[in-house]
Amino acid sequence: MTLAAALAIHQLLALLWVGGMFFAYQVLRPVAATGLEPPLRLPLWRGVFNRFFPWVWGAVVGLPLTGYGLVFGLYGGLGAVGWHVHLMQATGWLMIALFLLLYFGPWRTLQTALDADELPAAAAALNRIRQIVGANLLLGLVTATVAAAGRLLPL
Ligand code: HEM
């Protein structure tokens, strides 16, 4: 893979992940919260995450792969990159850890609770997912901003 392709894929994966979280958190969530009762709202979110999370897995695997491909292929190692790349990898790994926490924690709980028709437990799991996605959205926006503008702001 060429370095240009690696950077293009890296940026696309970041767009999909952060843009998807923005839509879910900032747009869909307030509408679903006010317009739908739990028996409709909770299965809606299950369907939404079922379709979104495979894309997030692509980002979780692809971002470090392409990112370190660029670090070692383009810049010649971690010693040669700017502060913005160090910050990107730190916040990037934090985002990945939070997604894994969400996926193997409250996302599993949401599904088993809905299968058992336990709506209060499902609602509690959804609330936990909302908190983690909120934190990851903030981190993602900071990461993408630093990634794009950091090169022009030498510290
Ligand atoms: C996990 C480890 C990561 C590594 C090692 C990494 C590494 C890199 C490198 C080396 C570049 C090229 C920077 C330059 O040429 O100045 C880059 C660009 C970029 N990264 Fe990452 N990255 C990682 C995670 C992330 C994450 C999680 C996001 C967003 C959620 C992200 C968003 C971006 C964006 C938007 C660019 C393009 C910046 C531009 O050229 O306009 N990266 N990354």
PDB file of C-alpha atoms and ligand atoms in Angstrom:
ATOM      1  CA  MET A   1       0.000   0.000   0.000  1.00  0.00           C
ATOM      2  CA  THR A   2       1.325   3.426  -0.842  1.00  0.00           C
ATOM      3  CA  LEU A   3       1.682   6.040   1.861  1.00  0.00           C
ATOM      4  CA  ALA A   4      -0.894   8.246   0.134  1.00  0.00           C
ATOM      5  CA  ALA A   5      -3.386   5.349   0.272  1.00  0.00           C
ATOM      6  CA  ALA A   6      -2.552   4.728   3.935  1.00  0.00           C
ATOM      7  CA  LEU A   7      -3.200   8.397   4.803  1.00  0.00           C
ATOM      8  CA  ALA A   8      -6.420   8.451   2.758  1.00  0.00           C
ATOM      9  CA  ILE A   9      -7.741   5.276   4.440  1.00  0.00           C
ATOM     10  CA  HIS A  10      -6.631   6.546   7.859  1.00  0.00           C
ATOM     11  CA  GLN A  11      -8.535   9.773   7.369  1.00  0.00           C
ATOM     12  CA  LEU A  12     -11.626   8.008   5.988  1.00  0.00           C
ATOM     13  CA  LEU A  13     -11.770   5.627   8.951  1.00  0.00           C
ATOM     14  CA  ALA A  14     -11.472   8.572  11.356  1.00  0.00           C
ATOM     15  CA  LEU A  15     -14.276  10.364   9.492  1.00  0.00           C
ATOM     16  CA  LEU A  16     -16.583   7.341   9.641  1.00  0.00           C
ATOM     17  CA  TRP A  17     -15.986   6.692  13.331  1.00  0.00           C
ATOM     18  CA  VAL A  18     -16.163  10.262  14.628  1.00  0.00           C
ATOM     19  CA  GLY A  19     -18.908  11.316  12.197  1.00  0.00           C
ATOM     20  CA  GLY A  20     -21.008   8.279  13.155  1.00  0.00           C
ATOM     21  CA  MET A  21     -20.660   9.076  16.859  1.00  0.00           C
ATOM     22  CA  PHE A  22     -21.568  12.709  16.211  1.00  0.00           C
ATOM     23  CA  PHE A  23     -24.744  11.703  14.371  1.00  0.00           C
ATOM     24  CA  ALA A  24     -25.744   9.137  17.009  1.00  0.00           C
ATOM     25  CA  TYR A  25     -25.026  11.365  20.018  1.00  0.00           C
ATOM     26  CA  GLN A  26     -25.910  14.810  18.801  1.00  0.00           C
ATOM     27  CA  VAL A  27     -28.698  14.163  16.299  1.00  0.00           C
ATOM     28  CA  LEU A  28     -30.446  10.803  16.764  1.00  0.00           C
ATOM     29  CA  ARG A  29     -30.245  10.580  20.563  1.00  0.00           C
ATOM     30  CA  PRO A  30     -32.232  13.756  21.435  1.00  0.00           C
ATOM     31  CA  VAL A  31     -34.929  12.910  18.871  1.00  0.00           C
ATOM     32  CA  ALA A  32     -35.264   9.272  20.025  1.00  0.00           C
ATOM     33  CA  ALA A  33     -35.198  10.277  23.715  1.00  0.00           C
ATOM     34  CA  THR A  34     -38.126  12.688  23.386  1.00  0.00           C
ATOM     35  CA  GLY A  35     -40.090  10.964  20.608  1.00  0.00           C
ATOM     36  CA  LEU A  36     -39.993   7.255  21.447  1.00  0.00           C
ATOM     37  CA  GLU A  37     -41.044   5.201  24.475  1.00  0.00           C
ATOM     38  CA  PRO A  38     -38.526   2.597  25.816  1.00  0.00           C
ATOM     39  CA  PRO A  39     -40.163  -0.441  24.096  1.00  0.00           C
ATOM     40  CA  LEU A  40     -39.485   1.236  20.739  1.00  0.00           C
ATOM     41  CA  ARG A  41     -36.370   3.261  21.611  1.00  0.00           C
ATOM     42  CA  LEU A  42     -34.250   0.435  23.028  1.00  0.00           C
ATOM     43  CA  PRO A  43     -34.630  -1.933  20.033  1.00  0.00           C
ATOM     44  CA  LEU A  44     -34.003   1.041  17.719  1.00  0.00           C
ATOM     45  CA  TRP A  45     -30.623   1.615  19.379  1.00  0.00           C
ATOM     46  CA  ARG A  46     -29.840  -2.073  19.180  1.00  0.00           C
ATOM     47  CA  GLY A  47     -30.427  -1.949  15.418  1.00  0.00           C
ATOM     48  CA  VAL A  48     -28.422   1.254  15.043  1.00  0.00           C
ATOM     49  CA  PHE A  49     -25.405  -0.130  16.925  1.00  0.00           C
ATOM     50  CA  ASN A  50     -25.649  -3.456  15.108  1.00  0.00           C
ATOM     51  CA  ARG A  51     -25.081  -1.592  11.878  1.00  0.00           C
ATOM     52  CA  PHE A  52     -22.561   0.951  13.215  1.00  0.00           C
ATOM     53  CA  PHE A  53     -20.233  -1.210  15.291  1.00  0.00           C
ATOM     54  CA  PRO A  54     -18.804  -3.266  12.376  1.00  0.00           C
ATOM     55  CA  TRP A  55     -17.612   0.060  10.913  1.00  0.00           C
ATOM     56  CA  VAL A  56     -16.121   1.014  14.262  1.00  0.00           C
ATOM     57  CA  TRP A  57     -14.272  -2.330  14.347  1.00  0.00           C
ATOM     58  CA  GLY A  58     -12.836  -1.427  10.944  1.00  0.00           C
ATOM     59  CA  ALA A  59     -11.621   1.883  12.406  1.00  0.00           C
ATOM     60  CA  VAL A  60     -10.301   0.293  15.616  1.00  0.00           C
ATOM     61  CA  VAL A  61      -8.155  -2.113  13.596  1.00  0.00           C
ATOM     62  CA  GLY A  62      -7.400   0.103  10.598  1.00  0.00           C
ATOM     63  CA  LEU A  63      -6.440   3.364  12.341  1.00  0.00           C
ATOM     64  CA  PRO A  64      -3.432   1.976  14.260  1.00  0.00           C
ATOM     65  CA  LEU A  65      -2.365  -0.129  11.247  1.00  0.00           C
ATOM     66  CA  THR A  66      -2.369   2.781   8.819  1.00  0.00           C
ATOM     67  CA  GLY A  67      -1.203   5.229  11.528  1.00  0.00           C
ATOM     68  CA  TYR A  68       1.910   3.218  12.406  1.00  0.00           C
ATOM     69  CA  GLY A  69       2.406   2.466   8.695  1.00  0.00           C
ATOM     70  CA  LEU A  70       2.723   6.227   8.226  1.00  0.00           C
ATOM     71  CA  VAL A  71       4.880   6.714  11.328  1.00  0.00           C
ATOM     72  CA  PHE A  72       7.420   4.120  10.225  1.00  0.00           C
ATOM     73  CA  GLY A  73       6.988   4.344   6.439  1.00  0.00           C
ATOM     74  CA  LEU A  74       6.811   8.100   6.005  1.00  0.00           C
ATOM     75  CA  TYR A  75       8.610   9.580   8.986  1.00  0.00           C
ATOM     76  CA  GLY A  76      11.100   6.881   9.918  1.00  0.00           C
ATOM     77  CA  GLY A  77       9.849   6.070  13.430  1.00  0.00           C
ATOM     78  CA  LEU A  78       8.327   7.544  16.555  1.00  0.00           C
ATOM     79  CA  GLY A  79      11.434   9.609  17.287  1.00  0.00           C
ATOM     80  CA  ALA A  80      10.893  11.644  14.130  1.00  0.00           C
ATOM     81  CA  VAL A  81       7.201  12.563  14.411  1.00  0.00           C
ATOM     82  CA  GLY A  82       5.707  15.805  15.707  1.00  0.00           C
ATOM     83  CA  TRP A  83       3.881  16.315  19.015  1.00  0.00           C
ATOM     84  CA  HIS A  84       0.547  16.057  17.202  1.00  0.00           C
ATOM     85  CA  VAL A  85       1.227  12.418  16.242  1.00  0.00           C
ATOM     86  CA  HIS A  86       2.257  11.529  19.826  1.00  0.00           C
ATOM     87  CA  LEU A  87      -0.948  13.085  21.106  1.00  0.00           C
ATOM     88  CA  MET A  88      -2.949  11.336  18.354  1.00  0.00           C
ATOM     89  CA  GLN A  89      -1.642   7.929  19.286  1.00  0.00           C
ATOM     90  CA  ALA A  90      -2.291   8.537  23.010  1.00  0.00           C
ATOM     91  CA  THR A  91      -5.887   9.705  22.507  1.00  0.00           C
ATOM     92  CA  GLY A  92      -6.334   7.118  19.733  1.00  0.00           C
ATOM     93  CA  TRP A  93      -5.467   4.216  22.048  1.00  0.00           C
ATOM     94  CA  LEU A  94      -7.703   5.695  24.743  1.00  0.00           C
ATOM     95  CA  MET A  95     -10.582   5.797  22.228  1.00  0.00           C
ATOM     96  CA  ILE A  96      -9.928   2.197  21.238  1.00  0.00           C
ATOM     97  CA  ALA A  97      -9.845   1.087  24.911  1.00  0.00           C
ATOM     98  CA  LEU A  98     -13.144   2.876  25.588  1.00  0.00           C
ATOM     99  CA  PHE A  99     -14.762   1.214  22.578  1.00  0.00           C
ATOM    100  CA  LEU A 100     -13.631  -2.236  23.748  1.00  0.00           C
ATOM    101  CA  LEU A 101     -15.004  -1.462  27.215  1.00  0.00           C
ATOM    102  CA  LEU A 102     -18.323  -0.463  25.666  1.00  0.00           C
ATOM    103  CA  TYR A 103     -18.479  -3.412  23.276  1.00  0.00           C
ATOM    104  CA  PHE A 104     -17.729  -6.158  25.773  1.00  0.00           C
ATOM    105  CA  GLY A 105     -19.591  -4.435  28.653  1.00  0.00           C
ATOM    106  CA  PRO A 106     -22.833  -2.467  28.240  1.00  0.00           C
ATOM    107  CA  TRP A 107     -23.360  -3.460  24.581  1.00  0.00           C
ATOM    108  CA  ARG A 108     -23.462  -7.139  25.581  1.00  0.00           C
ATOM    109  CA  THR A 109     -25.713  -6.283  28.533  1.00  0.00           C
ATOM    110  CA  LEU A 110     -28.088  -4.313  26.305  1.00  0.00           C
ATOM    111  CA  GLN A 111     -28.528  -7.288  23.987  1.00  0.00           C
ATOM    112  CA  THR A 112     -29.042  -9.928  26.677  1.00  0.00           C
ATOM    113  CA  ALA A 113     -31.427  -7.631  28.597  1.00  0.00           C
ATOM    114  CA  LEU A 114     -33.503  -7.009  25.467  1.00  0.00           C
ATOM    115  CA  ASP A 115     -33.572 -10.741  24.657  1.00  0.00           C
ATOM    116  CA  ALA A 116     -34.940 -11.338  28.179  1.00  0.00           C
ATOM    117  CA  ASP A 117     -37.368  -8.393  27.861  1.00  0.00           C
ATOM    118  CA  GLU A 118     -35.771  -6.663  30.859  1.00  0.00           C
ATOM    119  CA  LEU A 119     -36.257  -3.063  29.791  1.00  0.00           C
ATOM    120  CA  PRO A 120     -34.897  -1.318  32.934  1.00  0.00           C
ATOM    121  CA  ALA A 121     -31.606  -3.257  32.659  1.00  0.00           C
ATOM    122  CA  ALA A 122     -31.461  -2.473  28.928  1.00  0.00           C
ATOM    123  CA  ALA A 123     -32.098   1.222  29.640  1.00  0.00           C
ATOM    124  CA  ALA A 124     -29.285   1.276  32.221  1.00  0.00           C
ATOM    125  CA  ALA A 125     -26.904  -0.330  29.702  1.00  0.00           C
ATOM    126  CA  LEU A 126     -27.922   2.183  27.038  1.00  0.00           C
ATOM    127  CA  ASN A 127     -27.230   5.004  29.471  1.00  0.00           C
ATOM    128  CA  ARG A 128     -23.723   3.621  30.072  1.00  0.00           C
ATOM    129  CA  ILE A 129     -23.192   3.380  26.294  1.00  0.00           C
ATOM    130  CA  ARG A 130     -24.295   7.012  25.948  1.00  0.00           C
ATOM    131  CA  GLN A 131     -21.716   8.123  28.526  1.00  0.00           C
ATOM    132  CA  ILE A 132     -18.890   6.226  26.842  1.00  0.00           C
ATOM    133  CA  VAL A 133     -19.853   7.405  23.345  1.00  0.00           C
ATOM    134  CA  GLY A 134     -20.028  10.987  24.677  1.00  0.00           C
ATOM    135  CA  ALA A 135     -16.480  10.701  26.040  1.00  0.00           C
ATOM    136  CA  ASN A 136     -15.235   9.066  22.838  1.00  0.00           C
ATOM    137  CA  LEU A 137     -16.879  11.683  20.654  1.00  0.00           C
ATOM    138  CA  LEU A 138     -15.101  14.434  22.580  1.00  0.00           C
ATOM    139  CA  LEU A 139     -11.792  12.570  22.333  1.00  0.00           C
ATOM    140  CA  GLY A 140     -12.372  11.907  18.617  1.00  0.00           C
ATOM    141  CA  LEU A 141     -13.064  15.560  17.847  1.00  0.00           C
ATOM    142  CA  VAL A 142      -9.931  16.629  19.735  1.00  0.00           C
ATOM    143  CA  THR A 143      -7.860  13.895  18.057  1.00  0.00           C
ATOM    144  CA  ALA A 144      -9.001  14.758  14.541  1.00  0.00           C
ATOM    145  CA  THR A 145      -8.489  18.493  15.129  1.00  0.00           C
ATOM    146  CA  VAL A 146      -4.994  17.975  16.517  1.00  0.00           C
ATOM    147  CA  ALA A 147      -4.217  15.546  13.664  1.00  0.00           C
ATOM    148  CA  ALA A 148      -5.211  18.056  11.009  1.00  0.00           C
ATOM    149  CA  ALA A 149      -3.891  21.312  12.485  1.00  0.00           C
ATOM    150  CA  GLY A 150      -1.020  20.094  14.682  1.00  0.00           C
ATOM    151  CA  ARG A 151       1.526  19.880  11.860  1.00  0.00           C
ATOM    152  CA  LEU A 152       1.198  23.647  11.322  1.00  0.00           C
ATOM    153  CA  LEU A 153       1.528  24.442  15.026  1.00  0.00           C
ATOM    154  CA  PRO A 154       5.054  23.403  16.026  1.00  0.00           C
ATOM    155  CA  LEU A 155       5.479  23.411  19.815  1.00  0.00           C
TER     156      LEU A 155
HETATM  157  C1  HEM B   1      -3.944   4.879  17.126  1.00  0.00           C
HETATM  158  C2  HEM B   1      -2.836   5.349  16.676  1.00  0.00           C
HETATM  159  C3  HEM B   1      -2.695   6.412  15.611  1.00  0.00           C
HETATM  160  C4  HEM B   1      -1.517   6.693  14.976  1.00  0.00           C
HETATM  161  C5  HEM B   1      -0.187   6.021  15.219  1.00  0.00           C
HETATM  162  C6  HEM B   1      -1.778   7.766  14.033  1.00  0.00           C
HETATM  163  C7  HEM B   1      -0.812   8.321  13.184  1.00  0.00           C
HETATM  164  C8  HEM B   1      -1.032   9.282  12.224  1.00  0.00           C
HETATM  165  C9  HEM B   1      -0.031   9.881  11.354  1.00  0.00           C
HETATM  166  C10 HEM B   1       1.459   9.523  11.377  1.00  0.00           C
HETATM  167  C11 HEM B   1      -0.647  10.787  10.562  1.00  0.00           C
HETATM  168  C12 HEM B   1       0.024  11.700   9.521  1.00  0.00           C
HETATM  169  C13 HEM B   1       0.298  13.025  10.242  1.00  0.00           C
HETATM  170  C14 HEM B   1       1.052  14.044   9.408  1.00  0.00           C
HETATM  171  O1  HEM B   1       1.416  13.753   8.278  1.00  0.00           O
HETATM  172  O2  HEM B   1       1.275  15.150   9.944  1.00  0.00           O
HETATM  173  C15 HEM B   1      -2.061  10.791  10.912  1.00  0.00           C
HETATM  174  C16 HEM B   1      -3.024  11.600  10.335  1.00  0.00           C
HETATM  175  C17 HEM B   1      -4.320  11.691  10.745  1.00  0.00           C
HETATM  176  N1  HEM B   1      -4.897  11.012  11.822  1.00  0.00           N
HETATM  177 FE1  HEM B   1      -4.004   9.569  12.955  1.00  0.00          FE
HETATM  178  N2  HEM B   1      -3.095   8.119  14.112  1.00  0.00           N
HETATM  179  C18 HEM B   1      -3.706   7.330  15.056  1.00  0.00           C
HETATM  180  C19 HEM B   1      -5.044   7.399  15.440  1.00  0.00           C
HETATM  181  C20 HEM B   1      -5.964   8.319  14.955  1.00  0.00           C
HETATM  182  C21 HEM B   1      -7.330   8.462  15.420  1.00  0.00           C
HETATM  183  C22 HEM B   1      -7.982   7.621  16.518  1.00  0.00           C
HETATM  184  C23 HEM B   1      -7.909   9.478  14.704  1.00  0.00           C
HETATM  185  C24 HEM B   1      -9.299  10.079  14.792  1.00  0.00           C
HETATM  186  C25 HEM B   1     -10.263   9.633  15.470  1.00  0.00           C
HETATM  187  C26 HEM B   1      -6.924   9.972  13.785  1.00  0.00           C
HETATM  188  C27 HEM B   1      -7.130  10.981  12.854  1.00  0.00           C
HETATM  189  C28 HEM B   1      -6.215  11.410  11.914  1.00  0.00           C
HETATM  190  C29 HEM B   1      -6.516  12.375  10.852  1.00  0.00           C
HETATM  191  C30 HEM B   1      -7.879  13.063  10.621  1.00  0.00           C
HETATM  192  C31 HEM B   1      -5.331  12.536  10.119  1.00  0.00           C
HETATM  193  C32 HEM B   1      -5.137  13.383   8.867  1.00  0.00           C
HETATM  194  C33 HEM B   1      -4.511  14.708   9.188  1.00  0.00           C
HETATM  195  C34 HEM B   1      -4.264  15.479   7.900  1.00  0.00           C
HETATM  196  O3  HEM B   1      -3.280  15.187   7.223  1.00  0.00           O
HETATM  197  O4  HEM B   1      -5.066  16.360   7.578  1.00  0.00           O
HETATM  198  N3  HEM B   1      -5.742   9.237  13.975  1.00  0.00           N
HETATM  199  N4  HEM B   1      -2.268   9.870  11.921  1.00  0.00           N
END
